[in-house]
mmCIF file of N, CA and C in Angstrom:
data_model
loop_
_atom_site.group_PDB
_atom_site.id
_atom_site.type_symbol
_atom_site.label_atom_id
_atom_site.label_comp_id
_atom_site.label_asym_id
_atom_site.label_seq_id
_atom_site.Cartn_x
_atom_site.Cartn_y
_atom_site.Cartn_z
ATOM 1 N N UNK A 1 8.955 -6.892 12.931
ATOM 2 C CA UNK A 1 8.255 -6.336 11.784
ATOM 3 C C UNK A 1 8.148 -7.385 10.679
ATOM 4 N N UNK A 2 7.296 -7.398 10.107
ATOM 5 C CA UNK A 2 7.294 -8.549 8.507
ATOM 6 C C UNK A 2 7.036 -7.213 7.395
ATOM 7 N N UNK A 3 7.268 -7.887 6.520
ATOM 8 C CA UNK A 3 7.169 -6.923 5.076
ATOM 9 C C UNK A 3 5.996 -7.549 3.961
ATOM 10 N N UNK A 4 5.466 -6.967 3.693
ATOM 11 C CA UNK A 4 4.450 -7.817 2.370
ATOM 12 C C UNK A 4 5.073 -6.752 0.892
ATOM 13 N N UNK A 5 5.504 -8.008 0.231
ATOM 14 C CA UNK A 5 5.513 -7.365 -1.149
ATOM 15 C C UNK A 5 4.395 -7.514 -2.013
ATOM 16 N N UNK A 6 3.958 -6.515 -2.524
ATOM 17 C CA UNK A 6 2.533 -6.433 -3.934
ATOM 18 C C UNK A 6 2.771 -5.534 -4.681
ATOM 19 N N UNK A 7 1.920 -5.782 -5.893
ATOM 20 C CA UNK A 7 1.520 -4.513 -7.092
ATOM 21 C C UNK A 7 0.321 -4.273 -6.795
ATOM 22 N N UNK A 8 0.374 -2.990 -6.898
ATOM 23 C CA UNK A 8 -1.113 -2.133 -6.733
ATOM 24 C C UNK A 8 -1.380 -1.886 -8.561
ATOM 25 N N UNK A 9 -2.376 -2.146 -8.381
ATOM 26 C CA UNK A 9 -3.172 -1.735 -10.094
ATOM 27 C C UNK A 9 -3.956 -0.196 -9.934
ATOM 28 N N UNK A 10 -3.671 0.338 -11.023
ATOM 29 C CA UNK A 10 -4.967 1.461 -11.551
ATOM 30 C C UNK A 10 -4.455 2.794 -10.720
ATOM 31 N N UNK A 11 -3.043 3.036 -10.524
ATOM 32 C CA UNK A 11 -2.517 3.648 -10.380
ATOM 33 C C UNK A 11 -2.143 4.818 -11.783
ATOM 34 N N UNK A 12 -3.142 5.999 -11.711
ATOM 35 C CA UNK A 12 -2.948 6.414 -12.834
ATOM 36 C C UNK A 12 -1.281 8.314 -13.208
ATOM 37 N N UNK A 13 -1.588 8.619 -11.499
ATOM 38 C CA UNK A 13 -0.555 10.254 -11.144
ATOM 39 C C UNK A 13 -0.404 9.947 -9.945
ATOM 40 N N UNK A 14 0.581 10.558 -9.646
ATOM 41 C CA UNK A 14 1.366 11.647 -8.174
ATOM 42 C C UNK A 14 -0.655 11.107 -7.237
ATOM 43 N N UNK A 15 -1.419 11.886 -7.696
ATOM 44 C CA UNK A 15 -2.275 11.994 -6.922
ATOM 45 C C UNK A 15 -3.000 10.493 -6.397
ATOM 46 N N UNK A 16 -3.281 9.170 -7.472
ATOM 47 C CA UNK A 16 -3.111 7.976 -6.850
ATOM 48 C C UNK A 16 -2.339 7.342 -6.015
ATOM 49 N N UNK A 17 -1.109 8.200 -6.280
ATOM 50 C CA UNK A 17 -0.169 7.391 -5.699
ATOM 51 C C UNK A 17 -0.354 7.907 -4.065
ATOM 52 N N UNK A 18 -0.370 8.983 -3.952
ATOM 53 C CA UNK A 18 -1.041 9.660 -2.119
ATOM 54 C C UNK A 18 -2.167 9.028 -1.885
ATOM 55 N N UNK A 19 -3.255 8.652 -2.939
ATOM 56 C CA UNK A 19 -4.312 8.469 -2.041
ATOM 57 C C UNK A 19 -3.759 6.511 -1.232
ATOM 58 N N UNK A 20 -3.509 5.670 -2.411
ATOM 59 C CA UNK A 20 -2.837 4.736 -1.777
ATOM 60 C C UNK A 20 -1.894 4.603 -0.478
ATOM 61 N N UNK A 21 -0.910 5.409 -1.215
ATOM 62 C CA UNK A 21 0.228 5.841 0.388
ATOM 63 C C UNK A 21 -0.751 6.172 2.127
ATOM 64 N N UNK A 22 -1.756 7.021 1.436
ATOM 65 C CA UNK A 22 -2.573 7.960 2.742
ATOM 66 C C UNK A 22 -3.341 6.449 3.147
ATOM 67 N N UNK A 23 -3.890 5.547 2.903
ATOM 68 C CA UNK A 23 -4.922 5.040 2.944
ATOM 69 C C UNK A 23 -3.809 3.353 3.428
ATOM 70 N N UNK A 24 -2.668 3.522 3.483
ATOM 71 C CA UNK A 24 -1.762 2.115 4.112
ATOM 72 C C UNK A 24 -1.692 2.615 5.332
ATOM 73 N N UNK A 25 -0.969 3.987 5.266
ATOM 74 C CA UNK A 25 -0.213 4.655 6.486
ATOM 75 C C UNK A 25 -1.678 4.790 7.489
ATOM 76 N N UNK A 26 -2.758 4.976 7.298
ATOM 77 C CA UNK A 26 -3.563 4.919 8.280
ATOM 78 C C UNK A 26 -3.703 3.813 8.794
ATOM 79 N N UNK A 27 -3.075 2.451 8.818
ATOM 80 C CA UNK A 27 -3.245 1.496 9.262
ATOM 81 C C UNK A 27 -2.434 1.137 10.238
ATOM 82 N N UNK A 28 -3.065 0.771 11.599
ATOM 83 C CA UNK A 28 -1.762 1.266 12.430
ATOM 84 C C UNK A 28 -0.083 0.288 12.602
ATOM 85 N N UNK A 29 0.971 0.603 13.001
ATOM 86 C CA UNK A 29 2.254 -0.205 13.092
ATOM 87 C C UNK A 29 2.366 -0.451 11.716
ATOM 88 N N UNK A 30 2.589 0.470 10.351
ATOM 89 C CA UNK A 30 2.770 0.582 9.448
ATOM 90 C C UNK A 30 4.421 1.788 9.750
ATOM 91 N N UNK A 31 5.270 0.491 9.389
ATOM 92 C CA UNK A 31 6.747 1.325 9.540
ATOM 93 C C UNK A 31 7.388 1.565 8.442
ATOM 94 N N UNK A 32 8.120 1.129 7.430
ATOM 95 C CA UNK A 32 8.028 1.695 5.886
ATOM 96 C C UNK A 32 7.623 1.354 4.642
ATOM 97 N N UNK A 33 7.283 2.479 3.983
ATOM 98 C CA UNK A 33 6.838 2.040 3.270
ATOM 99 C C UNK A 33 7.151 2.736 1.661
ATOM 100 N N UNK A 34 6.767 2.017 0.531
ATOM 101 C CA UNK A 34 7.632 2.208 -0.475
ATOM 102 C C UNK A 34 6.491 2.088 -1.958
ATOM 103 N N UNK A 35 6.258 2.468 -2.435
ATOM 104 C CA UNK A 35 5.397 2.499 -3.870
ATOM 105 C C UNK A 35 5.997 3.141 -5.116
ATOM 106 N N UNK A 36 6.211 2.124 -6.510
ATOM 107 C CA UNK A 36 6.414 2.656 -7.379
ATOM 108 C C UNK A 36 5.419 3.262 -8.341
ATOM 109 N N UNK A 37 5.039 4.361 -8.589
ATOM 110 C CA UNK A 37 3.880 4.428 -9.228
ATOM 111 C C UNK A 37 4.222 3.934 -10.660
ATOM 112 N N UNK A 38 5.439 4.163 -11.283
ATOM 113 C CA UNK A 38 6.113 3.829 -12.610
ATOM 114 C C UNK A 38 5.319 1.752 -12.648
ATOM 115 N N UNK A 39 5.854 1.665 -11.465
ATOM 116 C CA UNK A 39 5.483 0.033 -11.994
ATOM 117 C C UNK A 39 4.514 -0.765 -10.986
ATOM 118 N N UNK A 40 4.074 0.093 -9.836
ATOM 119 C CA UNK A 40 3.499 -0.897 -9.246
ATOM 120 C C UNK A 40 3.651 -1.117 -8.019
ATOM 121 N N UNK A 41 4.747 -1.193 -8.058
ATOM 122 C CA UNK A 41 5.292 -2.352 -7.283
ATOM 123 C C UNK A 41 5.445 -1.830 -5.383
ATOM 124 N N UNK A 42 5.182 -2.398 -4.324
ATOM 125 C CA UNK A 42 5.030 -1.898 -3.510
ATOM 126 C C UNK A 42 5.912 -2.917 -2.563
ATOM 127 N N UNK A 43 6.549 -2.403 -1.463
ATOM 128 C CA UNK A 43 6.814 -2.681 0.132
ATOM 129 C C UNK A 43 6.680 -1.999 1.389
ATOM 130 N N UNK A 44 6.024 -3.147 2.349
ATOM 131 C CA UNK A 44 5.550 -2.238 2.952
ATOM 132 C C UNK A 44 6.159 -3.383 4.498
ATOM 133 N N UNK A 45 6.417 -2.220 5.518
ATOM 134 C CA UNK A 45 7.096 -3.426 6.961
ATOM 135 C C UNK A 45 5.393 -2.984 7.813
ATOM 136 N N UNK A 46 5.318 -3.792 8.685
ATOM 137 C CA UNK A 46 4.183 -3.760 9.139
ATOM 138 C C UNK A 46 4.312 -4.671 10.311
ATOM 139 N N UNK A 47 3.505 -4.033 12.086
ATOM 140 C CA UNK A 47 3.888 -5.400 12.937
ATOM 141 C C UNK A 47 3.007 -6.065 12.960
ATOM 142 N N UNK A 48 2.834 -6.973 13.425
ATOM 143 C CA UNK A 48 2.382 -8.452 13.468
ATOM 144 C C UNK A 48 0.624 -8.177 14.038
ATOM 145 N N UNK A 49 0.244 -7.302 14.453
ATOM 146 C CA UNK A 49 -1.320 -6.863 14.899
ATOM 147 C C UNK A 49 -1.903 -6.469 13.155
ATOM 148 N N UNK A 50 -0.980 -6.242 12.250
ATOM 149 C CA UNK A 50 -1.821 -5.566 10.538
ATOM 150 C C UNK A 50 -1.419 -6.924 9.966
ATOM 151 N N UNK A 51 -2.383 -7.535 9.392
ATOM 152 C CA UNK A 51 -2.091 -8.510 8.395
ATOM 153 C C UNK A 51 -2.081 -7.980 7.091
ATOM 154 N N UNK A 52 -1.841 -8.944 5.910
ATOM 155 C CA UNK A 52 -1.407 -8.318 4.491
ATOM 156 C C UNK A 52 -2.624 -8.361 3.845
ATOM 157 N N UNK A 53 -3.802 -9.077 4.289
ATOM 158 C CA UNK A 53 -5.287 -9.227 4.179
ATOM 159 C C UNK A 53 -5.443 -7.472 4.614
ATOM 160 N N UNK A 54 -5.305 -7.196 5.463
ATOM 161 C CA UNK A 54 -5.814 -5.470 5.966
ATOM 162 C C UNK A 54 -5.223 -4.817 5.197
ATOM 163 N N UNK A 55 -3.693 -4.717 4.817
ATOM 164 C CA UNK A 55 -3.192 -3.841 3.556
ATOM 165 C C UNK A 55 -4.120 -4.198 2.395
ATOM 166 N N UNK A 56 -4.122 -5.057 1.694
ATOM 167 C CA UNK A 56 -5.342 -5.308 0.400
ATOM 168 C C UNK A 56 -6.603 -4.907 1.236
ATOM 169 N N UNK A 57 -6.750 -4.949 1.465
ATOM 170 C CA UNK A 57 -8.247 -4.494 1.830
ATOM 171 C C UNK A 57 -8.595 -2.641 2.301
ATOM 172 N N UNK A 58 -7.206 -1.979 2.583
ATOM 173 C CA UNK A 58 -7.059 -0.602 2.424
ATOM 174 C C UNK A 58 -7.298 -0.345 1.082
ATOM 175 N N UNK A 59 -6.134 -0.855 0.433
ATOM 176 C CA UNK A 59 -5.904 -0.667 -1.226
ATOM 177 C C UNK A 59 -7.398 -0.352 -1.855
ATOM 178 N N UNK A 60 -8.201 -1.639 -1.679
ATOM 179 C CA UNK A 60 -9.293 -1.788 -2.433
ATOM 180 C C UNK A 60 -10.155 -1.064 -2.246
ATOM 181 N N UNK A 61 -10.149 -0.943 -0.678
ATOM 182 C CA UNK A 61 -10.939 0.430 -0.241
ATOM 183 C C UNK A 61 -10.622 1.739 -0.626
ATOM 184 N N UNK A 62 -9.374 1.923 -1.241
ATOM 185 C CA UNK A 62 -8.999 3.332 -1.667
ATOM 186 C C UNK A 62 -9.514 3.250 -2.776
ATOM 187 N N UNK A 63 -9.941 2.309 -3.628
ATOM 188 C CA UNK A 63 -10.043 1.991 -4.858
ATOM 189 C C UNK A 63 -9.227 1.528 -6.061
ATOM 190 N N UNK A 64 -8.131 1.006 -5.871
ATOM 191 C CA UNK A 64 -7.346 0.524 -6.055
ATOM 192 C C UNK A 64 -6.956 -1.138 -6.026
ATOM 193 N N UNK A 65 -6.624 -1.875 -7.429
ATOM 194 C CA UNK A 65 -6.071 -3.003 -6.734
ATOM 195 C C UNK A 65 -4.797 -3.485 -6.202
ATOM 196 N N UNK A 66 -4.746 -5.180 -6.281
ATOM 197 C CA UNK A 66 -3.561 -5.575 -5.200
ATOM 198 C C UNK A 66 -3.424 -6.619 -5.764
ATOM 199 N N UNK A 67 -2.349 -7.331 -6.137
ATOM 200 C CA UNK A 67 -1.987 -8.436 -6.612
ATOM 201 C C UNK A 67 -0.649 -8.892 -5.774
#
């Protein structure tokens, strides 16, 4: 498994914070995962077929950014 650490931006309730969560976890060999909505801040384990390019690129697609 590898882990990518990021901050997600424009995280505003409870309800951003699912659509983000919903929109990683559909990505497949996504094993845990962790979001602070208070700050941001995210970890996520993932196997080696999901790159951290495909997590940002969920994010953004949820509408959301990724730093």
């Amino acid at each position: 498994m590898h882990t990518t650490t990021l901050t997600i931006t424009g995280m505003r309730d409870e309800q951003c914070l699912r659509l983000v969560t919903n929109a990683i976890q559909d990505l497949p060999g996504i094993g845990y995962l962790e979001i602070s909505l208070e700050t941001g801040a995210a970890t996520i384990e993932h196997g080696t077929f999901v790159s951290a390019a495909d997590i940002y690129q969920a994010i953004e697609d949820a509408g959301f950014g990724a730093r």
